[in-house]
Amino acid sequence: MALWKQYVRPGSVEEALALLHAAQGPTAIIAGGTDLLLDMQQGRHPPVDLMVDVSGIREMRQVRQEGERIELGAALTHHEIIESPLFRERGRALVEACSLIGGPQVRNVATIGGNVAHALPAGDGTIALLSLGAEAQIASRDGRRWEPLEALFAGPGQTTFDREREILVSFRFPASGPREGSAFRRVMRPQGVAIAILNMGAWVRCGPAGEIADVRIAVGPAGPKPLRARGAEEALRGRALDEAALEAARLALLAEARVRTSRHRATAEYRQHLIGVLLRRTLYTAHARAAGEKVTA
Amino acid sequence: MLKLWVNGEAVEVEVAPGEMLADVLRYRLGLTGTKIGCNEAECGTCTVLLDGEPVLSCSLPAAKAAGRKVTTIEGLAQGERLHPLQEAFVKQGAVQCGFCIPGQIMTAAALLERESDPDEEVIRQALKDTLCRCAGYPSIIRAVRAAARSLKTG
Amino acid sequence: MGHVVPRPDAVAKVTGAARFADDYDFPGLLHGRALRAGVPHAILKRLDVAKAKDLPGVVAVLTAEDIPGERNHGLVIHDWPALVGVGEKVRYVGDAVALVAAERREIATQALELIEAEYEPLPVVSDPVQARQPDAPLVHESGNLLKHIKVRKGDIEEGFAQAEVILDEVYHTPTMEHAFMEPECSIARLTAEGRIEVYVGSQIPYADRDQIARCLALPPEKVRVIGTLIGGGFGGKEDIAGQIHAALLAQATGRPVKVLYDRHESLLVHPKRHATQIRVRLGVKRDGTLVAAQTELYGDSGAYASLGEKVMTRATTHSTGPYIVPHVKADCYAMYTNNPPSGAFRGFGVTQSCFAVESAMDQLAERLGMDPVELRRKNALRVGSVTNTGQLLTESVGLLECIDRVEAEMRRLSGGRDPFKPQVVPGAPNRVRAWGLAVAFKNTGLGGGAPDKASAEVELFTDGTAEVRTSSAEIGQGLVAVLQMIAAEELSLPLEKVRVLLSDTDLTPDGGPTTASRQTYVTGNAVRLASDVVRQAVATTLAEKYDVPPEGVRFVEGLAQVNGHSVPLGEAVAMMKAEGREPKATYEYWAPKTQPLGTGGDMHFAYSFATQAAEVEVDLETGEVRVLRVIAANDVGRVINPLGLQGQIEGGVMMGLGNALTEEFIVEEGRVITDRLARYRMPSIVLTPQIIPIVVEHPTGEGPYGAKGIGEISSIPTTPAITNAVYHATGVRVKRLPVDQDWLAREIARRERPQDV
Ligand SMILES: Cc1cc2nc3c(=O)[nH]c(=O)nc-3n(C[C@H](O)[C@H](O)[C@H](O)COP(=O)(O)OP(=O)(O)OC[C@H]3O[C@@H](n4cnc5c(N)ncnc54)[C@H](O)[C@@H]3O)c2cc1C
Ligand code: FES
Ligand code: FES
């Protein structure tokens, strides 16, 4: 059976919402389709009557800087994000995450919105956005609303918003300023699917003495939803980034992360071990950037 | 009816629901130079250019190409004259069974459009998801570099 | 000969003009698909195809009863049913139970879903060791043992009694997938004369023809197999895939039918590389002289024989390495299981046993406190040695030179430091580097007493061109170029005047299977000798005309020179024709006779040898392994086509790297876990190390210009070279492939960090 009966490419969010609501049978929103189509072809998502392609909606493809806040459309591709000097300077973790997704062919069509809406606990773009303190704008027939990114996830692959009736329009996050920096790291496995064994995003603001004045850490997969590691953040806030602080953060993170063994991919023991490794690497890089050092890899 | 540009020509073609760009190119337009190695967005053999950027045609709904420019391996040579990449792939011995080659060349062509002198690492990153099981990867890297040089000198 | 010449088939492959099977179209083409059992071991109880037949657009639905001829096919043993019938046994998930032909592929797919099949499950045999247990369920009525293969030399008890140090280890290698980029595709159609034509990218067109004919109850002459280009084979396109199914559907519908596998089906169905368990026991003197070697191999042959016996025979005969060992005992159990069948795969069993013995040799060197290169050099086969199957090597053993040259290069690149000691990467204390080395040998040709012959036809035309014809297959290895070069050389023609036509059972004589790295040698010789016959015929014609002895005719660059005249070859051909002489010849070349295993005679007419050294970098915290550089020396006898050789070396090393680090075809209780390309990861360009090739030429007398095989040897020692390097970097010994970074990181964490020395 064909994966869809009708394919539409609306020009605005409102038009898209109207189409979704008018539809009788099952519908799906498609952006790049790099997750959705595979899910459909492999039977994890049923075929639909109406496919609503949001990838061409102008509003969803814009980048805006308002004061110290950056807003980016959900239909921006990973490629567009990597190429943008604005993100490179002021949202480095996101650029690092998006540049690791797929190859250029995938990055040319896959979107940041799709990465978030797919709701995997370890989506690379999602974890980076989470560490940048992002919020998401959702459009429904009743209007628009902003929600903290964390609030969008209900479980693995599950969202709190209705993906057949509501559209993820954009994200916004505070632009990293002076004495602030971010980084994203992940560990993959050379065998099997392209999902991180563990990934991590971190954002750090340095205090006057180089101490961690403020910090955000996100990690996946560390539970059914992308995890914002508030315990680890708390353990670090106000402290110098030294071995003791790192160890305190590691223990806090181990306590809040629910890591599991995934068959044929990783043991829980390895993931626990990697939590310490990635925490050190990601934090040091973010911190160095906050302190004004240039760190590329 | 889907209207698009393929290799510089305006094309109108009937498309059934659920069809991907690769199906349209191969089975409706007879452009069989574009190969399908996996149909699951993993191998890169089906790479074509959409408005100059490489995409996986096996997993791109044909409708997404409406009104846009598609370039396939058949559209790369200028008449009888091979594109420098095509020439370099032949000369450097990068062509073995040949099945992945259209995808390699199209991906590399997009790279050379944006970077005139990519170093080895840049080439590797550009071709990272375009698999070759005959795995003449070193030859492929040499070929892309040689083509870049020849494009520069003209 | 030996000059860099681009492949004649390359231009069509870069322009998109090259046609693979799925690129063919015929008016009225139907799309065929097979319903796969999806259960590993069961009796098919009921099969109802009525709903599928009623689906609009479906033209035919076939079941086992509709097969007019023999039900089973197989390259050696006919044990593989084209379709499993009601009441019969399903032996692996990929067994076909029904066929559908429909107007469109989606319809065929939909029809498959409408077929009702009921199975009575049977207990599953999931690995070869279990298969040999006395109480194991039976996969075939004849028992689970496909073959017990034995190698005996000297007196093993006596050997171990002499040994001063004994090493005893067990290694495991996983099932592997060819993952050729082109999934299998066959198109069958009836011709006006009532014959059946099958277009397919096949490694053995004549075997396809015979197997199709048997199932369709036709004489072989009624079937024509037309080889299309092949998008990679590596051994995985030797068995029947969709050829018989397409032919059955074409016969039933009277219309052309295409059977194209999607990647999922390809992964489930075609034979793989054997998973093995290999025990290696080595006995040495304190000075490193090997005195005894005993191995025990279990090979997972899966549900059907395919080439399992031959593959595991090669694994066994090569299981004690390319070493002089006076006392040898090797036993191999090639077992049937309910896993996908295993068959030919580049390396043909030697890949697995080389990993085992070369790991063991490194461990042994450490036990002896000896340099691992020195230990290998001391025991390496050389001219005058006797192999463990009793073959006296009289020529063309370039192993020592391979070892010497790789070692020299490795030591040069290590800048005077011990290459086998870990080096911390400056500025990255968590990363260490080290080298590892391994050696290998691999037979050229079928060997073991199998008649190994190839026929080739060479014809000259009045336009001064020549055509070479043989059914051998171009699977990416560059055969077209090699045959073109050989004919051009023999006929003194410019390369572009020689065309090569391959793989057509009507138009090309039988070149034998494209396997065992035999094409350059066996088919190459056939072309060389056929060319020679034609050239002599031309010479005879001209000699008569100009009244000189035939030796007085010389051939230079497309001209025949005789008595001061220069006659263009085309004109000479015209003269021949005018006299009623045929300007063509067919030559059936028989490779030197070989002896069956156990007779102590020459099992193979030639062996290729290789040594590789790999430098790896290991992240001690994450367990990630990267291969930085590989030095690869191959004794190929004589280089005919340097570009083709380069491709074979690069591709071989990458495949060995995948074998070491990335590839594992996972089957659990007969069910395939890696059933998508996304789950079976082959190396991409980012994993490509710097590859430093070293060519060693120890010609073999009978080979064309001295050449022997290269297709397989280039990939065999890579894997143990890498895992040996991992050991030198981390102190962790890999005994199970592929290297699992999760396990490696945990093992490293358990040890002390190696210090920079
Ligand atoms: C070869 C390959 C490699 C990959 N590698 C990685 C990787 O390394 N890391 C990684 O994180 N991911 C990876 N992915 C997954 C994928 O590319 C990303 O998750 C991508 O960002 C998804 O975006 P998309 O636009 O293609 O989403 P789609 O497939 O279009 O949509 C995904 C889901 O989100 C919904 N959706 C999409 N947009 C919206 C919207 N605006 N509003 C509401 N719902 C919406 C869809 O209905 C669907 O349920 C890979 C995929 C492939 C094929
Ligand atoms: S065929 Fe499209 S990525 Fe493999
Ligand atoms: S040339 Fe064979 S897959 Fe690339």
XYZ file of N, CA, C and O in Angstrom, chain C residues 191-238:
192
model
N 11.363 -16.251 -25.121
C 11.663 -15.717 -26.441
C 10.660 -16.298 -27.429
O 9.935 -17.252 -27.123
N 10.662 -15.729 -28.623
C 9.740 -16.192 -29.663
C 9.968 -17.669 -29.961
O 9.044 -18.404 -30.296
N 11.207 -18.131 -29.798
C 11.510 -19.545 -30.086
C 11.167 -20.458 -28.916
O 11.512 -21.644 -28.929
N 10.578 -19.873 -27.875
C 10.190 -20.718 -26.754
C 11.299 -21.018 -25.777
O 11.203 -21.940 -24.980
N 12.355 -20.266 -25.856
C 13.405 -20.441 -24.853
C 13.184 -19.448 -23.715
O 12.394 -18.525 -23.821
N 13.909 -19.665 -22.641
C 13.836 -18.718 -21.524
C 15.161 -17.985 -21.395
O 16.232 -18.622 -21.399
N 15.052 -16.671 -21.346
C 16.245 -15.852 -21.147
C 16.200 -15.245 -19.763
O 15.184 -14.710 -19.353
N 17.324 -15.313 -19.059
C 17.374 -14.702 -17.728
C 18.521 -13.696 -17.685
O 19.670 -14.037 -17.956
N 18.158 -12.468 -17.394
C 19.159 -11.404 -17.219
C 19.478 -11.311 -15.739
O 18.591 -11.094 -14.912
N 20.730 -11.459 -15.411
C 21.093 -11.450 -13.992
C 22.583 -11.144 -13.829
O 23.385 -11.525 -14.677
N 22.898 -10.454 -12.775
C 24.299 -10.227 -12.449
C 24.797 -11.392 -11.623
O 24.616 -11.418 -10.422
N 25.385 -12.391 -12.284
C 25.708 -13.632 -11.586
C 27.183 -13.935 -11.696
O 27.809 -13.681 -12.715
N 27.735 -14.535 -10.661
C 29.145 -14.907 -10.697
C 29.387 -16.209 -11.464
O 30.508 -16.499 -11.837
N 28.327 -17.012 -11.665
C 28.520 -18.294 -12.358
C 27.358 -18.536 -13.336
O 26.457 -19.351 -13.064
N 27.350 -17.870 -14.476
C 26.196 -17.958 -15.388
C 25.835 -19.398 -15.790
O 24.655 -19.740 -15.856
N 26.830 -20.225 -16.044
C 26.506 -21.588 -16.498
C 25.846 -22.411 -15.394
O 24.976 -23.230 -15.637
N 26.286 -22.184 -14.157
C 25.648 -22.908 -13.042
C 24.211 -22.427 -12.876
O 23.301 -23.209 -12.597
N 23.990 -21.129 -13.068
C 22.616 -20.605 -13.027
C 21.773 -21.314 -14.082
O 20.665 -21.758 -13.815
N 22.312 -21.359 -15.275
C 21.563 -21.953 -16.378
C 21.133 -23.368 -16.042
O 19.970 -23.737 -16.186
N 22.068 -24.151 -15.559
C 21.756 -25.552 -15.295
C 20.740 -25.695 -14.165
O 19.850 -26.551 -14.206
N 20.890 -24.857 -13.149
C 19.959 -24.953 -12.019
C 18.555 -24.501 -12.429
O 17.554 -25.081 -12.011
N 18.484 -23.458 -13.241
C 17.168 -22.996 -13.718
C 16.523 -24.105 -14.548
O 15.356 -24.459 -14.370
N 17.315 -24.660 -15.475
C 16.779 -25.680 -16.383
C 16.229 -26.871 -15.597
O 15.148 -27.385 -15.899
N 16.960 -27.295 -14.577
C 16.500 -28.448 -13.793
C 15.155 -28.178 -13.127
O 14.256 -29.014 -13.150
N 15.013 -27.007 -12.547
C 13.756 -26.701 -11.856
C 12.604 -26.529 -12.838
O 11.456 -26.822 -12.513
N 12.911 -26.042 -14.014
C 11.843 -25.822 -14.984
C 11.616 -27.046 -15.868
O 10.772 -27.018 -16.763
N 12.371 -28.090 -15.628
C 12.292 -29.312 -16.425
C 12.531 -29.018 -17.904
O 11.801 -29.466 -18.785
N 13.574 -28.240 -18.169
C 13.943 -27.927 -19.547
C 15.360 -28.424 -19.786
O 16.162 -28.481 -18.849
N 15.674 -28.766 -21.034
C 17.090 -29.037 -21.305
C 17.877 -27.723 -21.177
O 17.322 -26.664 -21.481
N 19.114 -27.792 -20.723
C 19.882 -26.558 -20.500
C 19.919 -25.641 -21.717
O 19.939 -24.428 -21.571
N 19.908 -26.215 -22.922
C 19.995 -25.364 -24.122
C 18.783 -24.465 -24.272
O 18.794 -23.516 -25.027
N 17.709 -24.824 -23.569
C 16.500 -23.996 -23.665
C 16.578 -22.756 -22.794
O 15.674 -21.936 -22.757
N 17.637 -22.701 -21.997
C 17.781 -21.564 -21.082
C 19.029 -20.783 -21.465
O 20.079 -21.364 -21.732
N 18.860 -19.482 -21.525
C 20.020 -18.636 -21.784
C 20.173 -17.658 -20.621
O 19.232 -16.948 -20.290
N 21.336 -17.650 -20.027
C 21.598 -16.690 -18.960
C 22.478 -15.588 -19.527
O 23.545 -15.852 -20.078
N 21.961 -14.373 -19.426
C 22.684 -13.226 -19.956
C 23.168 -12.398 -18.774
O 22.371 -11.846 -18.026
N 24.455 -12.402 -18.599
C 25.016 -11.686 -17.449
C 24.965 -10.193 -17.683
O 25.426 -9.695 -18.709
N 24.378 -9.480 -16.744
C 24.421 -8.025 -16.787
C 25.622 -7.595 -15.949
O 26.319 -8.436 -15.395
N 25.836 -6.313 -15.851
C 26.877 -5.855 -14.940
C 26.515 -6.290 -13.528
O 25.340 -6.486 -13.213
N 27.518 -6.420 -12.695
C 27.288 -6.867 -11.322
C 27.750 -5.787 -10.356
O 28.915 -5.393 -10.384
N 26.828 -5.350 -9.534
C 27.164 -4.307 -8.563
C 27.790 -4.872 -7.313
O 27.296 -4.685 -6.209
N 28.860 -5.609 -7.506
C 29.551 -6.233 -6.375
C 29.060 -7.641 -6.138
O 27.866 -7.928 -6.261
N 30.005 -8.544 -5.857
C 29.629 -9.942 -5.610
C 30.296 -10.470 -4.353
O 29.645 -10.874 -3.424
N 31.615 -10.470 -4.355
C 32.415 -10.924 -3.200
C 32.091 -12.354 -2.797
O 32.286 -12.735 -1.642
N 31.530 -13.133 -3.722
C 31.133 -14.498 -3.393
C 29.641 -14.621 -3.154
O 29.078 -15.708 -3.223
N 28.987 -13.515 -2.920
C 27.569 -13.552 -2.554
C 26.623 -13.682 -3.726
O 25.409 -13.753 -3.542
N 27.164 -13.712 -4.941
C 26.291 -13.895 -6.094
C 26.693 -15.156 -6.864
O 26.676 -15.192 -8.089
N 27.090 -16.173 -6.108
C 27.394 -17.460 -6.724
C 26.184 -18.379 -6.655
O 25.910 -19.141 -7.572
